[in-house]
PDB file of C-alpha atoms in Angstrom:
ATOM      1  CA  MET V   1      57.923 146.905  71.424  1.00  0.00           C
ATOM      2  CA  ALA V   2      56.853 144.505  74.158  1.00  0.00           C
ATOM      3  CA  TRP V   3      58.384 141.640  72.215  1.00  0.00           C
ATOM      4  CA  THR V   4      61.727 143.461  71.917  1.00  0.00           C
ATOM      5  CA  GLY V   5      61.766 144.098  75.677  1.00  0.00           C
ATOM      6  CA  ARG V   6      61.205 140.395  76.353  1.00  0.00           C
ATOM      7  CA  LEU V   7      64.000 139.509  73.928  1.00  0.00           C
ATOM      8  CA  VAL V   8      66.432 141.878  75.662  1.00  0.00           C
ATOM      9  CA  THR V   9      65.443 140.471  79.060  1.00  0.00           C
ATOM     10  CA  ALA V  10      65.872 136.894  77.813  1.00  0.00           C
ATOM     11  CA  LEU V  11      69.275 137.716  76.319  1.00  0.00           C
ATOM     12  CA  ALA V  12      70.328 139.387  79.581  1.00  0.00           C
ATOM     13  CA  VAL V  13      69.273 136.321  81.604  1.00  0.00           C
ATOM     14  CA  CYS V  14      71.176 134.019  79.233  1.00  0.00           C
ATOM     15  CA  GLY V  15      74.252 136.247  79.555  1.00  0.00           C
ATOM     16  CA  VAL V  16      74.085 136.090  83.366  1.00  0.00           C
ATOM     17  CA  LEU V  17      73.643 132.306  83.319  1.00  0.00           C
ATOM     18  CA  LEU V  18      76.565 131.848  80.936  1.00  0.00           C
ATOM     19  CA  ALA V  19      78.796 134.160  82.960  1.00  0.00           C
ATOM     20  CA  GLY V  20      77.784 132.374  86.164  1.00  0.00           C
ATOM     21  CA  SER V  21      78.549 128.945  84.778  1.00  0.00           C
ATOM     22  CA  ALA V  22      81.856 130.173  83.387  1.00  0.00           C
ATOM     23  CA  GLY V  23      82.631 131.650  86.793  1.00  0.00           C
ATOM     24  CA  CYS V  24      81.813 128.331  88.462  1.00  0.00           C
ATOM     25  CA  GLY V  25      83.933 126.510  85.950  1.00  0.00           C
ATOM     26  CA  SER V  26      86.871 128.803  86.519  1.00  0.00           C
ATOM     27  CA  ARG V  27      86.476 128.460  90.321  1.00  0.00           C
ATOM     28  CA  ALA V  28      86.463 124.673  89.977  1.00  0.00           C
ATOM     29  CA  ALA V  29      89.498 124.863  87.733  1.00  0.00           C
ATOM     30  CA  GLN V  30      91.276 127.087  90.264  1.00  0.00           C
ATOM     31  CA  GLU V  31      90.502 124.641  93.084  1.00  0.00           C
ATOM     32  CA  GLN V  32      91.731 121.759  90.958  1.00  0.00           C
ATOM     33  CA  GLU V  33      94.964 123.628  90.173  1.00  0.00           C
ATOM     34  CA  GLN V  34      95.469 124.445  93.852  1.00  0.00           C
ATOM     35  CA  SER V  35      94.936 120.834  94.888  1.00  0.00           C
ATOM     36  CA  ALA V  36      97.271 119.633  92.121  1.00  0.00           C
ATOM     37  CA  GLY V  37      99.938 122.055  93.301  1.00  0.00           C
ATOM     38  CA  SER V  38      99.549 121.233  96.996  1.00  0.00           C
ATOM     39  CA  PRO V  39     101.681 118.517  98.550  1.00  0.00           C
ATOM     40  CA  SER V  40     100.233 115.013  98.592  1.00  0.00           C
ATOM     41  CA  PRO V  41      99.215 113.449 101.900  1.00  0.00           C
ATOM     42  CA  VAL V  42     102.067 112.139 104.016  1.00  0.00           C
ATOM     43  CA  GLY V  43     102.541 108.389 103.559  1.00  0.00           C
ATOM     44  CA  ARG V  44      99.495 106.212 103.121  1.00  0.00           C
ATOM     45  CA  LEU V  45      96.879 105.038 105.584  1.00  0.00           C
ATOM     46  CA  LEU V  46      96.776 101.281 106.183  1.00  0.00           C
ATOM     47  CA  GLU V  47      93.937  99.001 107.244  1.00  0.00           C
ATOM     48  CA  GLU V  48      95.785  98.217 110.506  1.00  0.00           C
ATOM     49  CA  ARG V  49      94.703 100.204 113.547  1.00  0.00           C
ATOM     50  CA  ASP V  50      95.852 100.649 117.117  1.00  0.00           C
ATOM     51  CA  ASP V  51      93.736  99.560 120.102  1.00  0.00           C
ATOM     52  CA  GLU V  52      91.859 102.876 120.044  1.00  0.00           C
ATOM     53  CA  GLY V  53      91.009 102.467 116.340  1.00  0.00           C
ATOM     54  CA  ARG V  54      93.505 104.970 114.948  1.00  0.00           C
ATOM     55  CA  PRO V  55      94.897 104.019 111.512  1.00  0.00           C
ATOM     56  CA  TYR V  56      98.560 103.328 110.817  1.00  0.00           C
ATOM     57  CA  ARG V  57     100.261 105.831 108.502  1.00  0.00           C
ATOM     58  CA  GLU V  58     102.905 103.994 106.495  1.00  0.00           C
ATOM     59  CA  VAL V  59     106.019 105.988 105.555  1.00  0.00           C
ATOM     60  CA  ASP V  60     109.256 104.969 103.850  1.00  0.00           C
ATOM     61  CA  GLU V  61     112.028 103.761 106.135  1.00  0.00           C
ATOM     62  CA  VAL V  62     114.358 106.465 104.837  1.00  0.00           C
ATOM     63  CA  ASP V  63     113.932 109.489 107.124  1.00  0.00           C
ATOM     64  CA  ALA V  64     111.099 107.768 109.029  1.00  0.00           C
ATOM     65  CA  PRO V  65     110.585 108.832 112.655  1.00  0.00           C
ATOM     66  CA  GLU V  66     112.356 106.737 115.279  1.00  0.00           C
ATOM     67  CA  VAL V  67     112.016 106.617 119.054  1.00  0.00           C
ATOM     68  CA  GLY V  68     113.913 105.127 121.961  1.00  0.00           C
ATOM     69  CA  VAL V  69     112.804 105.126 125.604  1.00  0.00           C
ATOM     70  CA  GLU V  70     114.807 105.178 128.817  1.00  0.00           C
ATOM     71  CA  VAL V  71     113.121 104.723 132.191  1.00  0.00           C
ATOM     72  CA  THR V  72     115.018 105.409 135.441  1.00  0.00           C
ATOM     73  CA  PRO V  73     113.830 105.251 139.047  1.00  0.00           C
ATOM     74  CA  ASP V  74     113.765 108.499 141.009  1.00  0.00           C
ATOM     75  CA  THR V  75     114.371 109.025 144.696  1.00  0.00           C
ATOM     76  CA  ASP V  76     110.628 109.286 145.519  1.00  0.00           C
ATOM     77  CA  GLY V  77     109.712 105.828 144.224  1.00  0.00           C
ATOM     78  CA  GLY V  78     108.505 107.100 140.848  1.00  0.00           C
ATOM     79  CA  TRP V  79     110.056 106.809 137.410  1.00  0.00           C
ATOM     80  CA  ASP V  80     111.518 109.301 134.966  1.00  0.00           C
ATOM     81  CA  VAL V  81     110.766 108.539 131.316  1.00  0.00           C
ATOM     82  CA  ARG V  82     113.080 110.027 128.697  1.00  0.00           C
ATOM     83  CA  LEU V  83     112.503 109.748 124.949  1.00  0.00           C
ATOM     84  CA  ARG V  84     115.169 109.917 122.283  1.00  0.00           C
ATOM     85  CA  VAL V  85     113.739 110.710 118.890  1.00  0.00           C
ATOM     86  CA  ARG V  86     115.212 110.932 115.423  1.00  0.00           C
ATOM     87  CA  ASN V  87     113.543 112.487 112.365  1.00  0.00           C
ATOM     88  CA  PHE V  88     110.735 113.643 114.652  1.00  0.00           C
ATOM     89  CA  ARG V  89     109.641 116.917 116.265  1.00  0.00           C
ATOM     90  CA  PHE V  90     107.086 117.289 119.035  1.00  0.00           C
ATOM     91  CA  SER V  91     104.157 119.525 118.057  1.00  0.00           C
ATOM     92  CA  PRO V  92     102.947 122.106 120.554  1.00  0.00           C
ATOM     93  CA  ASP V  93      99.449 121.882 121.963  1.00  0.00           C
ATOM     94  CA  GLY V  94      96.883 123.393 119.604  1.00  0.00           C
ATOM     95  CA  THR V  95      98.639 122.270 116.404  1.00  0.00           C
ATOM     96  CA  ALA V  96      96.322 121.684 113.431  1.00  0.00           C
ATOM     97  CA  ASP V  97      94.962 118.142 113.077  1.00  0.00           C
ATOM     98  CA  ARG V  98      96.886 117.116 109.962  1.00  0.00           C
ATOM     99  CA  ALA V  99      99.831 114.866 109.250  1.00  0.00           C
ATOM    100  CA  VAL V 100     103.142 116.622 108.624  1.00  0.00           C
ATOM    101  CA  PRO V 101     106.307 114.600 107.918  1.00  0.00           C
ATOM    102  CA  GLY V 102     108.188 113.748 111.110  1.00  0.00           C
ATOM    103  CA  ARG V 103     105.969 115.698 113.462  1.00  0.00           C
ATOM    104  CA  GLY V 104     103.391 114.882 116.126  1.00  0.00           C
ATOM    105  CA  LEU V 105     103.157 113.569 119.661  1.00  0.00           C
ATOM    106  CA  ALA V 106     103.906 110.420 121.630  1.00  0.00           C
ATOM    107  CA  HIS V 107     101.469 108.198 123.510  1.00  0.00           C
ATOM    108  CA  LEU V 108     102.849 106.685 126.708  1.00  0.00           C
ATOM    109  CA  TYR V 109     101.454 103.306 127.775  1.00  0.00           C
ATOM    110  CA  VAL V 110     102.038 101.247 130.902  1.00  0.00           C
ATOM    111  CA  ASN V 111     100.999  97.624 130.373  1.00  0.00           C
ATOM    112  CA  ASP V 112      99.019  98.646 127.251  1.00  0.00           C
ATOM    113  CA  ARG V 113      97.073 101.280 129.200  1.00  0.00           C
ATOM    114  CA  LEU V 114      97.384 104.867 127.936  1.00  0.00           C
ATOM    115  CA  VAL V 115      98.708 107.059 130.756  1.00  0.00           C
ATOM    116  CA  ALA V 116      99.873 110.246 128.973  1.00  0.00           C
ATOM    117  CA  LEU V 117     100.069 112.159 125.701  1.00  0.00           C
ATOM    118  CA  LEU V 118     103.555 113.619 125.386  1.00  0.00           C
ATOM    119  CA  ARG V 119     104.516 116.785 123.544  1.00  0.00           C
ATOM    120  CA  THR V 120     107.984 116.865 125.111  1.00  0.00           C
ATOM    121  CA  PRO V 121     110.659 114.166 125.463  1.00  0.00           C
ATOM    122  CA  GLY V 122     110.321 113.843 129.238  1.00  0.00           C
ATOM    123  CA  HIS V 123     107.643 112.578 131.624  1.00  0.00           C
ATOM    124  CA  HIS V 124     107.419 111.490 135.258  1.00  0.00           C
ATOM    125  CA  LEU V 125     105.483 108.397 136.327  1.00  0.00           C
ATOM    126  CA  SER V 126     104.279 108.522 139.915  1.00  0.00           C
ATOM    127  CA  PRO V 127     104.796 105.538 142.234  1.00  0.00           C
ATOM    128  CA  HIS V 128     101.022 104.914 142.030  1.00  0.00           C
ATOM    129  CA  THR V 129     101.193 104.369 138.260  1.00  0.00           C
ATOM    130  CA  VAL V 130     103.606 101.439 138.497  1.00  0.00           C
ATOM    131  CA  ARG V 131     103.179  99.341 141.601  1.00  0.00           C
ATOM    132  CA  ARG V 132     105.027  96.187 142.626  1.00  0.00           C
ATOM    133  CA  GLY V 133     105.809  93.775 139.792  1.00  0.00           C
ATOM    134  CA  THR V 134     107.131  93.906 136.232  1.00  0.00           C
ATOM    135  CA  HIS V 135     105.622  96.412 133.841  1.00  0.00           C
ATOM    136  CA  GLN V 136     106.029  97.363 130.189  1.00  0.00           C
ATOM    137  CA  VAL V 137     106.431 101.041 129.404  1.00  0.00           C
ATOM    138  CA  THR V 138     105.768 101.689 125.716  1.00  0.00           C
ATOM    139  CA  VAL V 139     106.050 104.903 123.756  1.00  0.00           C
ATOM    140  CA  ARG V 140     104.413 105.136 120.302  1.00  0.00           C
ATOM    141  CA  LEU V 141     104.669 108.046 117.859  1.00  0.00           C
ATOM    142  CA  TYR V 142     101.560 109.612 116.311  1.00  0.00           C
ATOM    143  CA  ALA V 143     101.007 112.286 113.685  1.00  0.00           C
ATOM    144  CA  ASP V 144      98.974 115.356 114.620  1.00  0.00           C
ATOM    145  CA  ASP V 145      95.904 113.859 112.927  1.00  0.00           C
ATOM    146  CA  GLU V 146      96.177 110.978 115.455  1.00  0.00           C
ATOM    147  CA  SER V 147      97.329 108.423 112.884  1.00  0.00           C
ATOM    148  CA  VAL V 148     100.123 106.087 114.031  1.00  0.00           C
ATOM    149  CA  TRP V 149     103.500 106.531 112.336  1.00  0.00           C
ATOM    150  CA  ALA V 150     104.387 103.120 110.887  1.00  0.00           C
ATOM    151  CA  VAL V 151     107.189 101.516 108.887  1.00  0.00           C
ATOM    152  CA  GLY V 152     106.830  98.094 107.292  1.00  0.00           C
ATOM    153  CA  GLY V 153     103.293  97.816 108.691  1.00  0.00           C
ATOM    154  CA  LYS V 154     104.544  98.148 112.287  1.00  0.00           C
ATOM    155  CA  PRO V 155     104.067 101.132 114.597  1.00  0.00           C
ATOM    156  CA  VAL V 156     107.053 103.338 115.399  1.00  0.00           C
ATOM    157  CA  GLU V 157     107.406 102.574 119.094  1.00  0.00           C
ATOM    158  CA  SER V 158     109.821 101.483 121.803  1.00  0.00           C
ATOM    159  CA  THR V 159     109.299  99.497 124.999  1.00  0.00           C
ATOM    160  CA  ALA V 160     111.188  99.241 128.286  1.00  0.00           C
ATOM    161  CA  ASP V 161     110.498  96.675 131.011  1.00  0.00           C
ATOM    162  CA  ILE V 162     110.610  97.908 134.604  1.00  0.00           C
ATOM    163  CA  THR V 163     110.432  95.868 137.778  1.00  0.00           C
ATOM    164  CA  VAL V 164     109.207  97.368 141.020  1.00  0.00           C
ATOM    165  CA  SER V 165     110.127  95.430 144.134  1.00  0.00           C
ATOM    166  CA  GLU V 166     109.229  95.913 147.777  1.00  0.00           C
ATOM    167  CA  PRO V 167     111.130  98.877 149.179  1.00  0.00           C
ATOM    168  CA  SER V 168     114.125  97.873 151.284  1.00  0.00           C
ATOM    169  CA  PRO V 169     117.441  99.459 152.102  1.00  0.00           C
ATOM    170  CA  THR V 170     119.393  97.034 149.897  1.00  0.00           C
ATOM    171  CA  THR V 171     117.197  96.729 146.804  1.00  0.00           C
ATOM    172  CA  ALA V 172     116.298  99.318 144.219  1.00  0.00           C
ATOM    173  CA  PRO V 173     113.812  99.148 141.375  1.00  0.00           C
ATOM    174  CA  THR V 174     115.298  98.203 138.023  1.00  0.00           C
ATOM    175  CA  ALA V 175     114.480  98.909 134.426  1.00  0.00           C
ATOM    176  CA  THR V 176     115.686  97.356 131.216  1.00  0.00           C
ATOM    177  CA  GLY V 177     115.195  98.490 127.668  1.00  0.00           C
ATOM    178  CA  ARG V 178     114.121  96.067 124.985  1.00  0.00           C
ATOM    179  CA  LYS V 179     115.013  96.683 121.387  1.00  0.00           C
ATOM    180  CA  THR V 180     111.852  96.900 119.375  1.00  0.00           C
ATOM    181  CA  ALA V 181     113.656  97.058 116.057  1.00  0.00           C
ATOM    182  CA  ASP V 182     113.686  93.262 116.308  1.00  0.00           C
ATOM    183  CA  PRO V 183     110.309  91.537 116.038  1.00  0.00           C
ATOM    184  CA  ASP V 184     108.470  91.406 119.338  1.00  0.00           C
ATOM    185  CA  PRO V 185     104.951  90.432 120.354  1.00  0.00           C
ATOM    186  CA  ALA V 186     103.785  94.046 120.049  1.00  0.00           C
ATOM    187  CA  GLY V 187     105.235  94.290 116.559  1.00  0.00           C
ATOM    188  CA  GLY V 188     106.903  97.640 117.236  1.00  0.00           C
ATOM    189  CA  ARG V 189     109.809  99.448 115.661  1.00  0.00           C
ATOM    190  CA  GLY V 190     112.337 101.504 117.567  1.00  0.00           C
ATOM    191  CA  SER V 191     115.696 102.967 116.821  1.00  0.00           C
ATOM    192  CA  PRO V 192     118.125 100.082 116.193  1.00  0.00           C
ATOM    193  CA  ASP V 193     121.250 102.015 117.144  1.00  0.00           C
ATOM    194  CA  GLN V 194     120.171 103.592 120.398  1.00  0.00           C
ATOM    195  CA  ASP V 195     120.823 101.941 123.737  1.00  0.00           C
ATOM    196  CA  ARG V 196     117.575 102.279 125.650  1.00  0.00           C
ATOM    197  CA  ARG V 197     118.745 100.311 128.671  1.00  0.00           C
ATOM    198  CA  ALA V 198     117.699 102.264 131.734  1.00  0.00           C
ATOM    199  CA  ARG V 199     120.254 102.929 134.372  1.00  0.00           C
TER     200      ARG V 199
END
């Protein structure tokens, strides 16, 4: 009688173990099916990184994000920055940290110094940000996971040169856009058919 009780207990334990392992196997199979059915990551991460160490995310040129930048002086001595984007949407603050095709934010640099993270196409630079002299204003597009959108191994970005002179009644600050679709020292890529010359 005692032996039969032990046998029943042992059989019950074996049944639980087998059911548990089958349950684990089916859970693993379900996870594998879900991951197989989910979309693959957007583009591919490259070895290249920006100055802050963020990786480039290479995407095909077809439907790749594009950006153009226009910088115009305002009446208070500052500058209005306007972005023109194509195949790109700005993500609102609080968006999940993952790459989604054609979505993210822009980083605004003045002379390679990060001055703002943009989630809208407009920004105002104060007169204190760009003092007397010639400056480069660069806008670069990033995915929400902080990877840099890139095409052909180059970041999707655009640069405008602005020159601030001493204030006088006859002179006004000027700005010129520079096409970054052509190779430049920064190795950027902008929209080739947009005129980014500031007025």
